[in-house]
PDB file of C-alpha atoms in Angstrom:
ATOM      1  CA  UNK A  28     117.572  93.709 125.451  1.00 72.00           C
ATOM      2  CA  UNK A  29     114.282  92.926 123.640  1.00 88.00           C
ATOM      3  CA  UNK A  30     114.802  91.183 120.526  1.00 94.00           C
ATOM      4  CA  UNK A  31     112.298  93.454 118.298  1.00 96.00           C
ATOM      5  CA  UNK A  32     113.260  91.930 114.643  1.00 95.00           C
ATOM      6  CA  UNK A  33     112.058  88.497 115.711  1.00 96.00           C
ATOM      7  CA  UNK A  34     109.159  90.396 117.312  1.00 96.00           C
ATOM      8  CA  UNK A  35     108.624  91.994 113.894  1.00 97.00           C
ATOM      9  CA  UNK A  36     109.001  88.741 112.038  1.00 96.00           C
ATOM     10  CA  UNK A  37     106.112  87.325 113.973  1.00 96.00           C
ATOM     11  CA  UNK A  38     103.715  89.301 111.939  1.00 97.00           C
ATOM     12  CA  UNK A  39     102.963  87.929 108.619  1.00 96.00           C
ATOM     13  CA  UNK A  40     101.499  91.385 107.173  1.00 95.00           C
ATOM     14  CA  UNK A  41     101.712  92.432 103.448  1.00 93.00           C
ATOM     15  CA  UNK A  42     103.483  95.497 102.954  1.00 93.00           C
ATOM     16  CA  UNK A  43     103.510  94.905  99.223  1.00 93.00           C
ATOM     17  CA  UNK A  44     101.677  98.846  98.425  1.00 92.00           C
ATOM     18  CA  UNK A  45     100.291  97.183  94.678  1.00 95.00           C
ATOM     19  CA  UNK A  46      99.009  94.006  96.754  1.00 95.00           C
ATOM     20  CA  UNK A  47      97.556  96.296  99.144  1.00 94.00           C
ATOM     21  CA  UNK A  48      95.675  98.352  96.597  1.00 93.00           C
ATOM     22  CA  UNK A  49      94.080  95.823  95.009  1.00 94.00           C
ATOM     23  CA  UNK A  50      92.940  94.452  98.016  1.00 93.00           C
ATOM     24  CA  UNK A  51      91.569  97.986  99.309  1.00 93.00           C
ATOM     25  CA  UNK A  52      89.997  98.106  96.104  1.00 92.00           C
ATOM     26  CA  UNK A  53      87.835  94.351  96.669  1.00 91.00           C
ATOM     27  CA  UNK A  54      86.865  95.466 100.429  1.00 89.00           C
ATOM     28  CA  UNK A  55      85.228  98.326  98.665  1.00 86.00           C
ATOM     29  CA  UNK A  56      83.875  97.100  96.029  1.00 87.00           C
ATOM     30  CA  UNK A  57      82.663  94.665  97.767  1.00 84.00           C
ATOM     31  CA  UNK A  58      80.805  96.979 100.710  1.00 72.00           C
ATOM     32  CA  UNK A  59      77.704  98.084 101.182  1.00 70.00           C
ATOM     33  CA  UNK A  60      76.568 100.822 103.891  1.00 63.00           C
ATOM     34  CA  UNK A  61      73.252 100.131 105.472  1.00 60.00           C
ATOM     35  CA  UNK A  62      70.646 103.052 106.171  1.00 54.00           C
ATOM     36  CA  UNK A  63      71.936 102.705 110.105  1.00 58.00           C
ATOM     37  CA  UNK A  64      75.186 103.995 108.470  1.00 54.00           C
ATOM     38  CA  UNK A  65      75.534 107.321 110.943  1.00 58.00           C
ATOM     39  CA  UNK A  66      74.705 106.424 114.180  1.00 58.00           C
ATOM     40  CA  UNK A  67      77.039 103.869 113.991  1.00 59.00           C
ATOM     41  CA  UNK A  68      79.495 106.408 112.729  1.00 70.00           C
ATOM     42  CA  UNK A  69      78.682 108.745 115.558  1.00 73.00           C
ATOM     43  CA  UNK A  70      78.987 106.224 118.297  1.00 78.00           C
ATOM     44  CA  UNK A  71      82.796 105.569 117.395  1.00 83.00           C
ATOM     45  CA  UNK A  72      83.732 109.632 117.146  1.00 87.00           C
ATOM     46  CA  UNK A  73      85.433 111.448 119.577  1.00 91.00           C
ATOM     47  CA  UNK A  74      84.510 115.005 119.233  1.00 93.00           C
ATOM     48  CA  UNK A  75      87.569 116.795 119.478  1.00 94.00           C
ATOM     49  CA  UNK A  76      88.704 120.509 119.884  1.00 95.00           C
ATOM     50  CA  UNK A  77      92.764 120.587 119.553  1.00 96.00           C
ATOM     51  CA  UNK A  78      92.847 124.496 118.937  1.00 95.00           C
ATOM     52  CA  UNK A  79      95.220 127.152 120.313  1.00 95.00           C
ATOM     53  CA  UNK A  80      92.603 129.045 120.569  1.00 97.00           C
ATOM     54  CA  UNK A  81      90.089 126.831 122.932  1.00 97.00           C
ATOM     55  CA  UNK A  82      89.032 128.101 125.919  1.00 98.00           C
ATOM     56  CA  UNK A  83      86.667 127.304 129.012  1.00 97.00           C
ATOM     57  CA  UNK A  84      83.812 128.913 127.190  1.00 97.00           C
ATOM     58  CA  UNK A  85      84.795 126.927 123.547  1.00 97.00           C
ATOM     59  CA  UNK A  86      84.791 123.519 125.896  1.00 98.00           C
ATOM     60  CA  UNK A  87      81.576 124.400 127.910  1.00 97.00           C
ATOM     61  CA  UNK A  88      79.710 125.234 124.743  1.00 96.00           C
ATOM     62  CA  UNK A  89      81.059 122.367 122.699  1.00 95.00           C
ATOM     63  CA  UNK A  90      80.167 119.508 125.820  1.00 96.00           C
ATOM     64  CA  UNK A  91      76.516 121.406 126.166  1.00 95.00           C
ATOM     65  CA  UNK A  92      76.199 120.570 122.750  1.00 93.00           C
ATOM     66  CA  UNK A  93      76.783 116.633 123.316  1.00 93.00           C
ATOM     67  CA  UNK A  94      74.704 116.854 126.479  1.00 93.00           C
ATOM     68  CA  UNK A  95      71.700 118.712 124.274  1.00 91.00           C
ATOM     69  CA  UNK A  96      71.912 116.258 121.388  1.00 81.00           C
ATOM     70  CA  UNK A  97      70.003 113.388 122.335  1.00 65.00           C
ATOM     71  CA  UNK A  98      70.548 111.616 118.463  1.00 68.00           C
ATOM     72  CA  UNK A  99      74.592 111.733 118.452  1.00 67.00           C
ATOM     73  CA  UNK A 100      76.205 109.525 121.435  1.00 82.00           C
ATOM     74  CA  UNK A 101      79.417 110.286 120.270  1.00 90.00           C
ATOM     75  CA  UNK A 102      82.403 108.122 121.816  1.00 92.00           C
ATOM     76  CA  UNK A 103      84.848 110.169 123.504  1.00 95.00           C
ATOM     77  CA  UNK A 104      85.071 114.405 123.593  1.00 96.00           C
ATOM     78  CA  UNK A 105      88.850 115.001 123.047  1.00 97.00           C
ATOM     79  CA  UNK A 106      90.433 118.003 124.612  1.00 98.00           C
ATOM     80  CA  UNK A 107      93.943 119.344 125.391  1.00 98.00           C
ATOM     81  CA  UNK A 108      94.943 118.299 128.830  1.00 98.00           C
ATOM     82  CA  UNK A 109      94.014 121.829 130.537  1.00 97.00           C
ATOM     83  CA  UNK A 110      90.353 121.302 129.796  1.00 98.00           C
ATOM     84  CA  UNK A 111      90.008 118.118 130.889  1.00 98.00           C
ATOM     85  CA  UNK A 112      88.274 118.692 134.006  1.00 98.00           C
ATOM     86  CA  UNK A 113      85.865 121.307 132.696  1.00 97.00           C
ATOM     87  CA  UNK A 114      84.431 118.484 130.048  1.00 98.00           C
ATOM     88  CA  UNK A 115      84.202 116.381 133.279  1.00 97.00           C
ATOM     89  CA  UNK A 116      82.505 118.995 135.101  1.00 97.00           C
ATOM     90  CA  UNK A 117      79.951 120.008 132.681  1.00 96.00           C
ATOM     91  CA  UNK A 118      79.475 116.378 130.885  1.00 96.00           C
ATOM     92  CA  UNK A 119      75.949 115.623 131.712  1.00 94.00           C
ATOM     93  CA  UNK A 120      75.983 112.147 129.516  1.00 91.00           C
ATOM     94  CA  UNK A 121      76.692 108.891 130.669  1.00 89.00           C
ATOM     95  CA  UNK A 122      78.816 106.790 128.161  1.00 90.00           C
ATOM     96  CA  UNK A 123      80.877 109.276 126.983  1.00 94.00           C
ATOM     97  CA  UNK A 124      84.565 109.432 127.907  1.00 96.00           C
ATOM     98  CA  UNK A 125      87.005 111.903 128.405  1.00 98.00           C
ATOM     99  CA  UNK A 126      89.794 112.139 125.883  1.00 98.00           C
ATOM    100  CA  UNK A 127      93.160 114.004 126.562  1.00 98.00           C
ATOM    101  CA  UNK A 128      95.758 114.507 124.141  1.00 97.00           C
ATOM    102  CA  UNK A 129      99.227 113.574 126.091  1.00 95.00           C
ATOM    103  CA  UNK A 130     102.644 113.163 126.184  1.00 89.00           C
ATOM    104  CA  UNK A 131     103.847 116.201 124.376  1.00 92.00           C
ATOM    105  CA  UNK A 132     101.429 116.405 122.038  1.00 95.00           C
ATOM    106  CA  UNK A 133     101.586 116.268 118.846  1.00 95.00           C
ATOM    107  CA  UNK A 134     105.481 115.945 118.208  1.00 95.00           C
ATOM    108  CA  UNK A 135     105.890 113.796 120.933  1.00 96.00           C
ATOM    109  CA  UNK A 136     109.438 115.665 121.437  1.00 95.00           C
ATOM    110  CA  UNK A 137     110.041 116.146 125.172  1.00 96.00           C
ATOM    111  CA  UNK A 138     111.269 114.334 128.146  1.00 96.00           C
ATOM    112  CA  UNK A 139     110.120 110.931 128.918  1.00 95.00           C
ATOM    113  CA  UNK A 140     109.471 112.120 132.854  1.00 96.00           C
ATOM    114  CA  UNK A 141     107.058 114.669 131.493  1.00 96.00           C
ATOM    115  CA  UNK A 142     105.357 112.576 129.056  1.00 97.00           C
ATOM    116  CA  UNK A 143     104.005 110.691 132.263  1.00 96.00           C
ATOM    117  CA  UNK A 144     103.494 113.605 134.531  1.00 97.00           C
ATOM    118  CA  UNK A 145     101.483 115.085 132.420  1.00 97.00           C
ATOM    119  CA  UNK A 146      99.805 111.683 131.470  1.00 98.00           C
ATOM    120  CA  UNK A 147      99.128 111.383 135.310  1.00 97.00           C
ATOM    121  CA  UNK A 148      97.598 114.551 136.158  1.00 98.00           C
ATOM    122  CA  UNK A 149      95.570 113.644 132.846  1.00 98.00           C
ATOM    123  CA  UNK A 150      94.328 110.709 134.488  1.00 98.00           C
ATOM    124  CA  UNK A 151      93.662 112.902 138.256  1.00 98.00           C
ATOM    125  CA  UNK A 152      91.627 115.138 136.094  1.00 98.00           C
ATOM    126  CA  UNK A 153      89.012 112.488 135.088  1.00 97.00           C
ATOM    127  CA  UNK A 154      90.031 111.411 131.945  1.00 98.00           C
ATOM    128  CA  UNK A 155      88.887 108.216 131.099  1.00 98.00           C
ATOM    129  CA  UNK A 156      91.137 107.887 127.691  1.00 98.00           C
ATOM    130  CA  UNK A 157      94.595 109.181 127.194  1.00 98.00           C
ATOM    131  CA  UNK A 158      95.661 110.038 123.344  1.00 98.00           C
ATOM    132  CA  UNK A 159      99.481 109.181 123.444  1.00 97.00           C
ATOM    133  CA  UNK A 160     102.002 110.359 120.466  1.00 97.00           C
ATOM    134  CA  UNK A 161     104.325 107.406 118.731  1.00 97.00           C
ATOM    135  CA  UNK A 162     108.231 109.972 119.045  1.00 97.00           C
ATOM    136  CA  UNK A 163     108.742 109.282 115.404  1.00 97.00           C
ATOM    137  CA  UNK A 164     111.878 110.634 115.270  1.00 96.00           C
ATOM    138  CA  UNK A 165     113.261 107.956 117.405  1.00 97.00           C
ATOM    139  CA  UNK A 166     111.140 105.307 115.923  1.00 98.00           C
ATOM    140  CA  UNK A 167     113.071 106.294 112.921  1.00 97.00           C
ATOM    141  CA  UNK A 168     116.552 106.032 114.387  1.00 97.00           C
ATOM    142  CA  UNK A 169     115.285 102.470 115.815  1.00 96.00           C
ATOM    143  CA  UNK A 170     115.331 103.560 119.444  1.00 97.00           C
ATOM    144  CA  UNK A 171     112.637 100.307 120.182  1.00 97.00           C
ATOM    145  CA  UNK A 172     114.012  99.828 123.686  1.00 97.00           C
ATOM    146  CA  UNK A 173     113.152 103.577 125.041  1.00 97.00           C
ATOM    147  CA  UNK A 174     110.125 103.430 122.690  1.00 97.00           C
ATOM    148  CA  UNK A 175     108.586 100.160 123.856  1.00 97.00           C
ATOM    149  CA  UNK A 176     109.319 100.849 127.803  1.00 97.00           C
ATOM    150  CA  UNK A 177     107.628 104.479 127.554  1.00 97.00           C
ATOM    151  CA  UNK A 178     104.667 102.746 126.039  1.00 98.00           C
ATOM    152  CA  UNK A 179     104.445 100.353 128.730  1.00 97.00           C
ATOM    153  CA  UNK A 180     104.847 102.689 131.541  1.00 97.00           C
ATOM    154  CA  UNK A 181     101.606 105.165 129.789  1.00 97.00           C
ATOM    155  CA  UNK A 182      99.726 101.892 130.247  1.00 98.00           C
ATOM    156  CA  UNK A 183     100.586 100.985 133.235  1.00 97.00           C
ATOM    157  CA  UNK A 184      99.430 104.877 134.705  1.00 97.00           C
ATOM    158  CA  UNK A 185      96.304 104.269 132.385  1.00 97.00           C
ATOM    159  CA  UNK A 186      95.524 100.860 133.886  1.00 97.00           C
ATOM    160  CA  UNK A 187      92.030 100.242 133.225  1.00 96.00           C
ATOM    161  CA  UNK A 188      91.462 103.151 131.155  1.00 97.00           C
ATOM    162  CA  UNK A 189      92.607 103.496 127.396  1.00 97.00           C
ATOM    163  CA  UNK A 190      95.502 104.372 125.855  1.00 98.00           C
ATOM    164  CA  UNK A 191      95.402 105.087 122.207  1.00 98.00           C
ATOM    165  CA  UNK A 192      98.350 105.318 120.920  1.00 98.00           C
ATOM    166  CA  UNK A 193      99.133 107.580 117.565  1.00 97.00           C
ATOM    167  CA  UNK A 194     101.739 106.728 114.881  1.00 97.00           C
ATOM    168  CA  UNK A 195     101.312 109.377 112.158  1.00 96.00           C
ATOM    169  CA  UNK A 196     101.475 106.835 109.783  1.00 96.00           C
ATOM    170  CA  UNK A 197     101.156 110.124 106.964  1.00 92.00           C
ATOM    171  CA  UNK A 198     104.844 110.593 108.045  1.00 93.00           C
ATOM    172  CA  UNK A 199     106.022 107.131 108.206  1.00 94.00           C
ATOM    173  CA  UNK A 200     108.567 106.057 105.156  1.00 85.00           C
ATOM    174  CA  UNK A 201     107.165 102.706 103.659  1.00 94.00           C
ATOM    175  CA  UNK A 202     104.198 100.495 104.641  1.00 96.00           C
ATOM    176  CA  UNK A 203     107.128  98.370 106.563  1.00 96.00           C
ATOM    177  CA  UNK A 204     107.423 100.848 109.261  1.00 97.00           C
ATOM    178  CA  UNK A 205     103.470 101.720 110.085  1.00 97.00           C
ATOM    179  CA  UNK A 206     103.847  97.598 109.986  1.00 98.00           C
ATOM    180  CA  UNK A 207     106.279  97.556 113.096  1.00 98.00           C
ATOM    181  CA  UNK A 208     105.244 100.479 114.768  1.00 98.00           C
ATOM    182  CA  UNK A 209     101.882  99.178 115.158  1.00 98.00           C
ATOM    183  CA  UNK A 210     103.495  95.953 116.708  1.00 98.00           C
ATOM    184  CA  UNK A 211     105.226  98.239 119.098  1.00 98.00           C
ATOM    185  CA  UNK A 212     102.172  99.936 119.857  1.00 98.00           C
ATOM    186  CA  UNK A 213     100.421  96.945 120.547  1.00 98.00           C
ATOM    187  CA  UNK A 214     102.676  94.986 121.970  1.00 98.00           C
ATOM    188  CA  UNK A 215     103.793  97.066 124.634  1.00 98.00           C
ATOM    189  CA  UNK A 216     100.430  98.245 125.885  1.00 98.00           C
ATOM    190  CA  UNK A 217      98.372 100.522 123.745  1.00 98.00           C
ATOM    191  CA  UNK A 218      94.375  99.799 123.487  1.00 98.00           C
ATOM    192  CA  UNK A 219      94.268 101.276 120.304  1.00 97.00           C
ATOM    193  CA  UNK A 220      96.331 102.174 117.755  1.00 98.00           C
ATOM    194  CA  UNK A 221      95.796 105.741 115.519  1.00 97.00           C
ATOM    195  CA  UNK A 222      96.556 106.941 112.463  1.00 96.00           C
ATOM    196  CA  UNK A 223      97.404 110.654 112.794  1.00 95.00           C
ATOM    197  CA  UNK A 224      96.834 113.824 115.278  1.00 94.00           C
ATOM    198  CA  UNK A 225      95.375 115.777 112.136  1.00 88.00           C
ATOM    199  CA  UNK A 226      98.196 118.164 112.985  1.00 90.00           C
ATOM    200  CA  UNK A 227     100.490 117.184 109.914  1.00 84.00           C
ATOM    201  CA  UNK A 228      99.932 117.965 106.272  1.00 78.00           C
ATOM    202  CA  UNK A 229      99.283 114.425 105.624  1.00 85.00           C
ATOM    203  CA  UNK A 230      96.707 112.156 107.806  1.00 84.00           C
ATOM    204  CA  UNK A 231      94.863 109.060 107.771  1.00 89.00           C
ATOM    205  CA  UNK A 232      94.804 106.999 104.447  1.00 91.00           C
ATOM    206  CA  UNK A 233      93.335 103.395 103.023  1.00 93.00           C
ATOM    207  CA  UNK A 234      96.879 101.974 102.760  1.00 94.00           C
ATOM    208  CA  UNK A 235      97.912 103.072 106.548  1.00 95.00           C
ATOM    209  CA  UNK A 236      94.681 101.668 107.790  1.00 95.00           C
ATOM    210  CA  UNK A 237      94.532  98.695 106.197  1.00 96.00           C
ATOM    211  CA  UNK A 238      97.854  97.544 107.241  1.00 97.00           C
ATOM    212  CA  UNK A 239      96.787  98.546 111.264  1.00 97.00           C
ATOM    213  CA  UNK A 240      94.092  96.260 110.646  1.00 97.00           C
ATOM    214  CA  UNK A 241      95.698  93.508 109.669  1.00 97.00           C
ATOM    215  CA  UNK A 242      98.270  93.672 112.599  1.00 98.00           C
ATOM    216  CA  UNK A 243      95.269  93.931 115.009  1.00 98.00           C
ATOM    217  CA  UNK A 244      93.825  90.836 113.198  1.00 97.00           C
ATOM    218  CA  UNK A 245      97.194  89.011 113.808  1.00 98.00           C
ATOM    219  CA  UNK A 246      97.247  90.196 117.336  1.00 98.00           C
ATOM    220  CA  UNK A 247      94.116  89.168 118.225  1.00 97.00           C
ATOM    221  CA  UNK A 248      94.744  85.661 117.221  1.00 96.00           C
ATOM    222  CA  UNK A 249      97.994  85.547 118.889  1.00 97.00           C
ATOM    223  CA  UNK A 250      96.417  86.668 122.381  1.00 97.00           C
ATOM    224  CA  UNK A 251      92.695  86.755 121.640  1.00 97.00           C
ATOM    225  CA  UNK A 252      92.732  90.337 123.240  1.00 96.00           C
ATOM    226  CA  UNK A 253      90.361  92.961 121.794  1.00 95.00           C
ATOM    227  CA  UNK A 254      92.346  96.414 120.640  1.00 97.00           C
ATOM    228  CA  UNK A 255      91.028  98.820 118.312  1.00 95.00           C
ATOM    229  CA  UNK A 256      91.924 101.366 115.283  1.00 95.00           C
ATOM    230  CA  UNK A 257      91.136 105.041 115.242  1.00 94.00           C
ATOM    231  CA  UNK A 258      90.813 106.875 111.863  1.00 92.00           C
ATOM    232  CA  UNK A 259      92.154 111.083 112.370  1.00 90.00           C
ATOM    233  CA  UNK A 260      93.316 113.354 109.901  1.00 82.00           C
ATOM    234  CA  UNK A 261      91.981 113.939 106.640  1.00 72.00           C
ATOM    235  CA  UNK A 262      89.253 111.575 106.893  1.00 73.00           C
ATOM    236  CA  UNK A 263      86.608 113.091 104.797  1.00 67.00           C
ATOM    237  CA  UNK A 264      88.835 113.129 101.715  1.00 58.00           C
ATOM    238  CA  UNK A 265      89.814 109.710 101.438  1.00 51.00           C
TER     239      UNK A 265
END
């Protein structure tokens, strides 16, 4: 039995939200965008279709669109898993990966065995990056054990290839909480951790993000491994 209090503890992050709003407020104030400003933006999207309504024609026409647009490298095209070999098939660019959504997507409520099959014939397809869903519902009830083991078996199918892992912070109770489940998220494997699937009413916001970041900050200094954030949901209104 993991001990995942003391884990918590280990993380010196302020969850203080009127500390944390005066400190979003200096990082912005504070910022300036350069005229490079969108490429760099581009070059960390993934360019996602998560409709019930895609199709093979909606994929083809939305990967010819990357392949024709020689001024927007974008990072990673992000489909459900059934598509995932027709962006492989018809992705003409080199650099960009292949992004399924996985693992019960977006509640994240179904079995744990089908979670990684589906994960794994992700992976057979060609994807290159696998978009894994935090089971909230048992994050809530504490259930760190089943939580932490499922993340480390995604990563261990995903090997050398990504796993991001999504918490839906906009559904989380308290900054505590988006605190410790992105330790458990990075702890236990993920590459990078995500705000939201955009499928909730509430997505990514400055509070969320800037706790993430300062767990990443504390990670990287305790292992001095490189794991990223990923901004969904909502993101042009904030």
């Amino acid at each position: 039995m993991k001990d995942f209090e003391k884990l918590f503890q280990e993380y010196s992050v302020e969850t203080d939200e009127t500390i944390i709003n005066d400190e979003i407020e200096k990082i912005l104030t504070q910022t300036t965008l350069n005229h490079n400003i969108n490429t760099i933006l581009y070059g960390c999207l993934d360019y996602t279709s998560l409709n019930c309504t895609d199709n093979e024609d909606h994929i083809n026409k939305m990967v010819e669109h990357i392949n024709n647009n020689i001024k927007t490298d974008v990072a990673a095209i992000c489909v459900y898993p059934y598509f995932v070999n027709t962006v492989k098939t018809n992705l003409r660019k080199n650099g960009v990966n292949i992004a399924a959504v996985s693992g019960g997507f977006p509640s994240s409520q179904t079995f744990q065995e089908i979670k990684i099959a589906e994960t794994n014939l992700c992976l057979l397809e060609g994807a290159t990056e696998i978009d894994a869903v935090l089971p909230v519902g048992l994050f809530l009830d504490k259930q760190y054990e089943y939580i932490s083991d499922e993340i480390h078996e995604l990563k261990e199918l995903c090997g050398d290839r990504k796993l991001k892992y999504i918490l839906e912070t906009g559904i989380l109770n308290n900054p505590n909480e988006i605190k410790n489940a992105s330790i458990l998220a990075l702890e236990f494997g993920a590459d990078f951790i995500k705000t939201s699937t955009g499928k909730d009413k509430k997505g990514a916001d400055k509070k969320s993000v800037f706790i993430m970041c300062q767990v990443i900050k504390l990670f990287n200094k305790k292992y001095n491994k490189r794991v990223g954030v990923k901004v969904a949901g909502g993101v042009n209104s904030i």
